[in-house]
Amino acid sequence: QVQLQESGPGLMKASETLSLTCSVSGASIGTSDWSWIRQSAGKGLEWLGRIYTRVNTDYNPSLKGRLTMSVDTSKNQVFLKLNSVTAADTAVYYCARDHGLCVNSVCYDVFDIWGQGTTVTVSS
Amino acid sequence: QSVLTQPPSVSGAPGQRVTISCTGSSSNIGAGFDVHWYQQLPGSAPKLLIFADSNRPSGVPDRFSGSKSGTSASLAITGLQADDEATYYCQSYDSSLGEMFGGGTKLTVL
């Protein structure tokens, strides 16, 4: 059973760099792609970015170069770094497995497993 | 404001059928990109409900179904139950913006 567990600082100050870790159990991170998704209080979901084939990344253009994602295969962990945070970055941050579900030999990339999320609050 | 537009709320009585729409554009749903649906129960992470427009992952009851036409997609729930009360999100890919979610629709079971 694949499980994801996010961890992070909880509370931080504006202009600092946010660092989050997603610890994966039950599967090797090399076998799937991984995304970070956040949800602001009372608001919807925002996809932040994905890391695939361990080193390649796609980022949400709205983050304007502030985001970096990486992995440590020896620890089976996925990382997120977000520079120059503001109050607008306050949210619950989820990591999700970006995985192919197949039907009739056609596979579709979906966020099939999610962590429980970690809350990040940015104070000014 | 989301690129994928969903009604903020829908409601229905137990046993009834409800539908939730997800309206996009020619750069996402209309371009043929797949639509997926997620269910988020209060206090929980989202859970995949429907993938690739109309497919159910293992374990999802057949009361849940999805469809797509043109620049829109829909989620239908039949035989409404109290524990269906949740927020439902559609998700697709936009050729300019990447992965996108709808704004979410809160389902209330009356």
PDB file of N, CA and C in Angstrom, chain B residues 28-82:
ATOM      1  N   ASN B  28      -8.061  23.579 -23.159  1.00  0.00           N
ATOM      2  CA  ASN B  28      -7.998  22.496 -22.181  1.00  0.00           C
ATOM      3  C   ASN B  28      -8.988  21.383 -22.562  1.00  0.00           C
ATOM      4  N   ILE B  29     -10.172  21.385 -22.012  1.00  0.00           N
ATOM      5  CA  ILE B  29     -11.117  20.302 -22.306  1.00  0.00           C
ATOM      6  C   ILE B  29     -11.414  20.225 -23.793  1.00  0.00           C
ATOM      7  N   GLY B  30     -11.651  21.374 -24.412  1.00  0.00           N
ATOM      8  CA  GLY B  30     -11.971  21.419 -25.831  1.00  0.00           C
ATOM      9  C   GLY B  30     -10.849  20.963 -26.742  1.00  0.00           C
ATOM     10  N   ALA B  31      -9.634  20.964 -26.223  1.00  0.00           N
ATOM     11  CA  ALA B  31      -8.478  20.498 -26.991  1.00  0.00           C
ATOM     12  C   ALA B  31      -8.325  18.989 -26.917  1.00  0.00           C
ATOM     13  N   GLY B  32      -9.223  18.350 -26.146  1.00  0.00           N
ATOM     14  CA  GLY B  32      -9.197  16.896 -26.053  1.00  0.00           C
ATOM     15  C   GLY B  32      -8.463  16.350 -24.848  1.00  0.00           C
ATOM     16  N   PHE B  33      -8.004  17.228 -23.975  1.00  0.00           N
ATOM     17  CA  PHE B  33      -7.323  16.739 -22.779  1.00  0.00           C
ATOM     18  C   PHE B  33      -8.325  16.045 -21.851  1.00  0.00           C
ATOM     19  N   ASP B  34      -7.826  15.012 -21.181  1.00  0.00           N
ATOM     20  CA  ASP B  34      -8.689  14.218 -20.305  1.00  0.00           C
ATOM     21  C   ASP B  34      -9.162  15.026 -19.110  1.00  0.00           C
ATOM     22  N   VAL B  35     -10.333  14.666 -18.616  1.00  0.00           N
ATOM     23  CA  VAL B  35     -10.881  15.282 -17.414  1.00  0.00           C
ATOM     24  C   VAL B  35     -10.938  14.228 -16.308  1.00  0.00           C
ATOM     25  N   HIS B  36     -10.485  14.606 -15.147  1.00  0.00           N
ATOM     26  CA  HIS B  36     -10.526  13.725 -13.974  1.00  0.00           C
ATOM     27  C   HIS B  36     -11.332  14.413 -12.885  1.00  0.00           C
ATOM     28  N   TRP B  37     -11.908  13.622 -12.014  1.00  0.00           N
ATOM     29  CA  TRP B  37     -12.720  14.157 -10.918  1.00  0.00           C
ATOM     30  C   TRP B  37     -12.200  13.627  -9.584  1.00  0.00           C
ATOM     31  N   TYR B  38     -12.216  14.490  -8.582  1.00  0.00           N
ATOM     32  CA  TYR B  38     -11.759  14.150  -7.241  1.00  0.00           C
ATOM     33  C   TYR B  38     -12.845  14.515  -6.237  1.00  0.00           C
ATOM     34  N   GLN B  39     -12.919  13.700  -5.204  1.00  0.00           N
ATOM     35  CA  GLN B  39     -13.838  13.936  -4.096  1.00  0.00           C
ATOM     36  C   GLN B  39     -13.028  14.296  -2.871  1.00  0.00           C
ATOM     37  N   GLN B  40     -13.380  15.412  -2.228  1.00  0.00           N
ATOM     38  CA  GLN B  40     -12.686  15.791  -0.996  1.00  0.00           C
ATOM     39  C   GLN B  40     -13.694  15.845   0.139  1.00  0.00           C
ATOM     40  N   LEU B  41     -13.607  14.876   1.021  1.00  0.00           N
ATOM     41  CA  LEU B  41     -14.439  14.871   2.215  1.00  0.00           C
ATOM     42  C   LEU B  41     -13.898  15.903   3.197  1.00  0.00           C
ATOM     43  N   PRO B  42     -14.747  16.436   4.061  1.00  0.00           N
ATOM     44  CA  PRO B  42     -14.288  17.455   5.020  1.00  0.00           C
ATOM     45  C   PRO B  42     -13.096  16.969   5.838  1.00  0.00           C
ATOM     46  N   GLY B  43     -12.049  17.784   5.854  1.00  0.00           N
ATOM     47  CA  GLY B  43     -10.874  17.466   6.649  1.00  0.00           C
ATOM     48  C   GLY B  43      -9.947  16.434   6.054  1.00  0.00           C
ATOM     49  N   SER B  44     -10.199  16.023   4.823  1.00  0.00           N
ATOM     50  CA  SER B  44      -9.396  14.970   4.192  1.00  0.00           C
ATOM     51  C   SER B  44      -8.753  15.470   2.906  1.00  0.00           C
ATOM     52  N   ALA B  45      -7.793  14.691   2.434  1.00  0.00           N
ATOM     53  CA  ALA B  45      -7.182  14.981   1.141  1.00  0.00           C
ATOM     54  C   ALA B  45      -8.128  14.560   0.023  1.00  0.00           C
ATOM     55  N   PRO B  46      -7.987  15.153  -1.149  1.00  0.00           N
ATOM     56  CA  PRO B  46      -8.786  14.704  -2.288  1.00  0.00           C
ATOM     57  C   PRO B  46      -8.526  13.239  -2.623  1.00  0.00           C
ATOM     58  N   LYS B  47      -9.548  12.625  -3.196  1.00  0.00           N
ATOM     59  CA  LYS B  47      -9.466  11.228  -3.605  1.00  0.00           C
ATOM     60  C   LYS B  47      -9.931  11.130  -5.057  1.00  0.00           C
ATOM     61  N   LEU B  48      -9.180  10.390  -5.847  1.00  0.00           N
ATOM     62  CA  LEU B  48      -9.549  10.215  -7.259  1.00  0.00           C
ATOM     63  C   LEU B  48     -10.868   9.467  -7.381  1.00  0.00           C
ATOM     64  N   LEU B  49     -11.786  10.034  -8.161  1.00  0.00           N
ATOM     65  CA  LEU B  49     -13.134   9.466  -8.284  1.00  0.00           C
ATOM     66  C   LEU B  49     -13.400   8.948  -9.699  1.00  0.00           C
ATOM     67  N   ILE B  50     -13.029   9.745 -10.684  1.00  0.00           N
ATOM     68  CA  ILE B  50     -13.212   9.410 -12.096  1.00  0.00           C
ATOM     69  C   ILE B  50     -11.946   9.834 -12.830  1.00  0.00           C
ATOM     70  N   PHE B  51     -11.449   9.018 -13.732  1.00  0.00           N
ATOM     71  CA  PHE B  51     -10.308   9.423 -14.544  1.00  0.00           C
ATOM     72  C   PHE B  51     -10.604   9.237 -16.024  1.00  0.00           C
ATOM     73  N   ALA B  52      -9.911  10.033 -16.823  1.00  0.00           N
ATOM     74  CA  ALA B  52     -10.064   9.995 -18.277  1.00  0.00           C
ATOM     75  C   ALA B  52     -11.534  10.074 -18.677  1.00  0.00           C
ATOM     76  N   ASP B  53     -12.174  11.103 -18.177  1.00  0.00           N
ATOM     77  CA  ASP B  53     -13.549  11.459 -18.540  1.00  0.00           C
ATOM     78  C   ASP B  53     -14.617  10.586 -17.888  1.00  0.00           C
ATOM     79  N   SER B  54     -14.445   9.253 -17.948  1.00  0.00           N
ATOM     80  CA  SER B  54     -15.580   8.397 -17.579  1.00  0.00           C
ATOM     81  C   SER B  54     -15.178   7.087 -16.916  1.00  0.00           C
ATOM     82  N   ASN B  55     -13.943   6.937 -16.514  1.00  0.00           N
ATOM     83  CA  ASN B  55     -13.486   5.674 -15.938  1.00  0.00           C
ATOM     84  C   ASN B  55     -13.401   5.750 -14.412  1.00  0.00           C
ATOM     85  N   ARG B  56     -13.857   4.688 -13.772  1.00  0.00           N
ATOM     86  CA  ARG B  56     -13.818   4.632 -12.306  1.00  0.00           C
ATOM     87  C   ARG B  56     -12.624   3.793 -11.853  1.00  0.00           C
ATOM     88  N   PRO B  57     -11.818   4.338 -10.929  1.00  0.00           N
ATOM     89  CA  PRO B  57     -10.769   3.491 -10.332  1.00  0.00           C
ATOM     90  C   PRO B  57     -11.420   2.364  -9.534  1.00  0.00           C
ATOM     91  N   SER B  58     -10.648   1.336  -9.285  1.00  0.00           N
ATOM     92  CA  SER B  58     -11.136   0.225  -8.495  1.00  0.00           C
ATOM     93  C   SER B  58     -11.630   0.716  -7.144  1.00  0.00           C
ATOM     94  N   GLY B  59     -12.820   0.259  -6.755  1.00  0.00           N
ATOM     95  CA  GLY B  59     -13.362   0.606  -5.451  1.00  0.00           C
ATOM     96  C   GLY B  59     -14.362   1.755  -5.471  1.00  0.00           C
ATOM     97  N   VAL B  60     -14.441   2.487  -6.558  1.00  0.00           N
ATOM     98  CA  VAL B  60     -15.414   3.587  -6.648  1.00  0.00           C
ATOM     99  C   VAL B  60     -16.753   3.020  -7.130  1.00  0.00           C
ATOM    100  N   PRO B  61     -17.819   3.267  -6.403  1.00  0.00           N
ATOM    101  CA  PRO B  61     -19.130   2.698  -6.773  1.00  0.00           C
ATOM    102  C   PRO B  61     -19.606   3.202  -8.130  1.00  0.00           C
ATOM    103  N   ASP B  62     -20.399   2.372  -8.798  1.00  0.00           N
ATOM    104  CA  ASP B  62     -20.895   2.773 -10.119  1.00  0.00           C
ATOM    105  C   ASP B  62     -22.010   3.812 -10.031  1.00  0.00           C
ATOM    106  N   ARG B  63     -22.302   4.285  -8.832  1.00  0.00           N
ATOM    107  CA  ARG B  63     -23.223   5.425  -8.689  1.00  0.00           C
ATOM    108  C   ARG B  63     -22.576   6.709  -9.230  1.00  0.00           C
ATOM    109  N   PHE B  64     -21.255   6.666  -9.343  1.00  0.00           N
ATOM    110  CA  PHE B  64     -20.513   7.816  -9.845  1.00  0.00           C
ATOM    111  C   PHE B  64     -20.160   7.574 -11.317  1.00  0.00           C
ATOM    112  N   SER B  65     -20.454   8.577 -12.155  1.00  0.00           N
ATOM    113  CA  SER B  65     -20.127   8.444 -13.569  1.00  0.00           C
ATOM    114  C   SER B  65     -19.717   9.799 -14.130  1.00  0.00           C
ATOM    115  N   GLY B  66     -18.929   9.753 -15.200  1.00  0.00           N
ATOM    116  CA  GLY B  66     -18.457  10.982 -15.815  1.00  0.00           C
ATOM    117  C   GLY B  66     -18.674  10.967 -17.315  1.00  0.00           C
ATOM    118  N   SER B  67     -18.775  12.166 -17.866  1.00  0.00           N
ATOM    119  CA  SER B  67     -18.927  12.299 -19.308  1.00  0.00           C
ATOM    120  C   SER B  67     -18.260  13.592 -19.759  1.00  0.00           C
ATOM    121  N   LYS B  68     -18.033  13.687 -21.065  1.00  0.00           N
ATOM    122  CA  LYS B  68     -17.411  14.884 -21.610  1.00  0.00           C
ATOM    123  C   LYS B  68     -17.980  15.147 -22.996  1.00  0.00           C
ATOM    124  N   SER B  69     -18.176  16.431 -23.300  1.00  0.00           N
ATOM    125  CA  SER B  69     -18.637  16.826 -24.630  1.00  0.00           C
ATOM    126  C   SER B  69     -18.157  18.243 -24.914  1.00  0.00           C
ATOM    127  N   GLY B  70     -17.482  18.413 -26.027  1.00  0.00           N
ATOM    128  CA  GLY B  70     -17.000  19.738 -26.399  1.00  0.00           C
ATOM    129  C   GLY B  70     -16.035  20.304 -25.375  1.00  0.00           C
ATOM    130  N   THR B  71     -16.365  21.456 -24.838  1.00  0.00           N
ATOM    131  CA  THR B  71     -15.489  22.110 -23.854  1.00  0.00           C
ATOM    132  C   THR B  71     -15.972  21.899 -22.423  1.00  0.00           C
ATOM    133  N   SER B  72     -16.865  20.946 -22.209  1.00  0.00           N
ATOM    134  CA  SER B  72     -17.397  20.706 -20.866  1.00  0.00           C
ATOM    135  C   SER B  72     -17.367  19.236 -20.493  1.00  0.00           C
ATOM    136  N   ALA B  73     -17.382  19.018 -19.193  1.00  0.00           N
ATOM    137  CA  ALA B  73     -17.471  17.670 -18.644  1.00  0.00           C
ATOM    138  C   ALA B  73     -18.485  17.684 -17.511  1.00  0.00           C
ATOM    139  N   SER B  74     -18.972  16.506 -17.155  1.00  0.00           N
ATOM    140  CA  SER B  74     -19.948  16.409 -16.073  1.00  0.00           C
ATOM    141  C   SER B  74     -19.692  15.187 -15.223  1.00  0.00           C
ATOM    142  N   LEU B  75     -19.984  15.346 -13.951  1.00  0.00           N
ATOM    143  CA  LEU B  75     -19.963  14.245 -12.993  1.00  0.00           C
ATOM    144  C   LEU B  75     -21.406  14.022 -12.546  1.00  0.00           C
ATOM    145  N   ALA B  76     -21.858  12.791 -12.601  1.00  0.00           N
ATOM    146  CA  ALA B  76     -23.197  12.457 -12.140  1.00  0.00           C
ATOM    147  C   ALA B  76     -23.105  11.508 -10.949  1.00  0.00           C
ATOM    148  N   ILE B  77     -23.938  11.757  -9.981  1.00  0.00           N
ATOM    149  CA  ILE B  77     -24.026  10.881  -8.812  1.00  0.00           C
ATOM    150  C   ILE B  77     -25.484  10.458  -8.683  1.00  0.00           C
ATOM    151  N   THR B  78     -25.727   9.160  -8.731  1.00  0.00           N
ATOM    152  CA  THR B  78     -27.085   8.655  -8.569  1.00  0.00           C
ATOM    153  C   THR B  78     -27.227   8.003  -7.200  1.00  0.00           C
ATOM    154  N   GLY B  79     -28.464   7.809  -6.776  1.00  0.00           N
ATOM    155  CA  GLY B  79     -28.710   7.198  -5.477  1.00  0.00           C
ATOM    156  C   GLY B  79     -27.967   7.927  -4.372  1.00  0.00           C
ATOM    157  N   LEU B  80     -28.143   9.221  -4.306  1.00  0.00           N
ATOM    158  CA  LEU B  80     -27.384  10.075  -3.390  1.00  0.00           C
ATOM    159  C   LEU B  80     -27.436   9.551  -1.954  1.00  0.00           C
ATOM    160  N   GLN B  81     -26.274   9.551  -1.303  1.00  0.00           N
ATOM    161  CA  GLN B  81     -26.175   9.101   0.079  1.00  0.00           C
ATOM    162  C   GLN B  81     -25.589  10.215   0.939  1.00  0.00           C
ATOM    163  N   ALA B  82     -25.833  10.139   2.228  1.00  0.00           N
ATOM    164  CA  ALA B  82     -25.353  11.174   3.144  1.00  0.00           C
ATOM    165  C   ALA B  82     -23.841  11.322   3.089  1.00  0.00           C
TER     166      ALA B  82
END
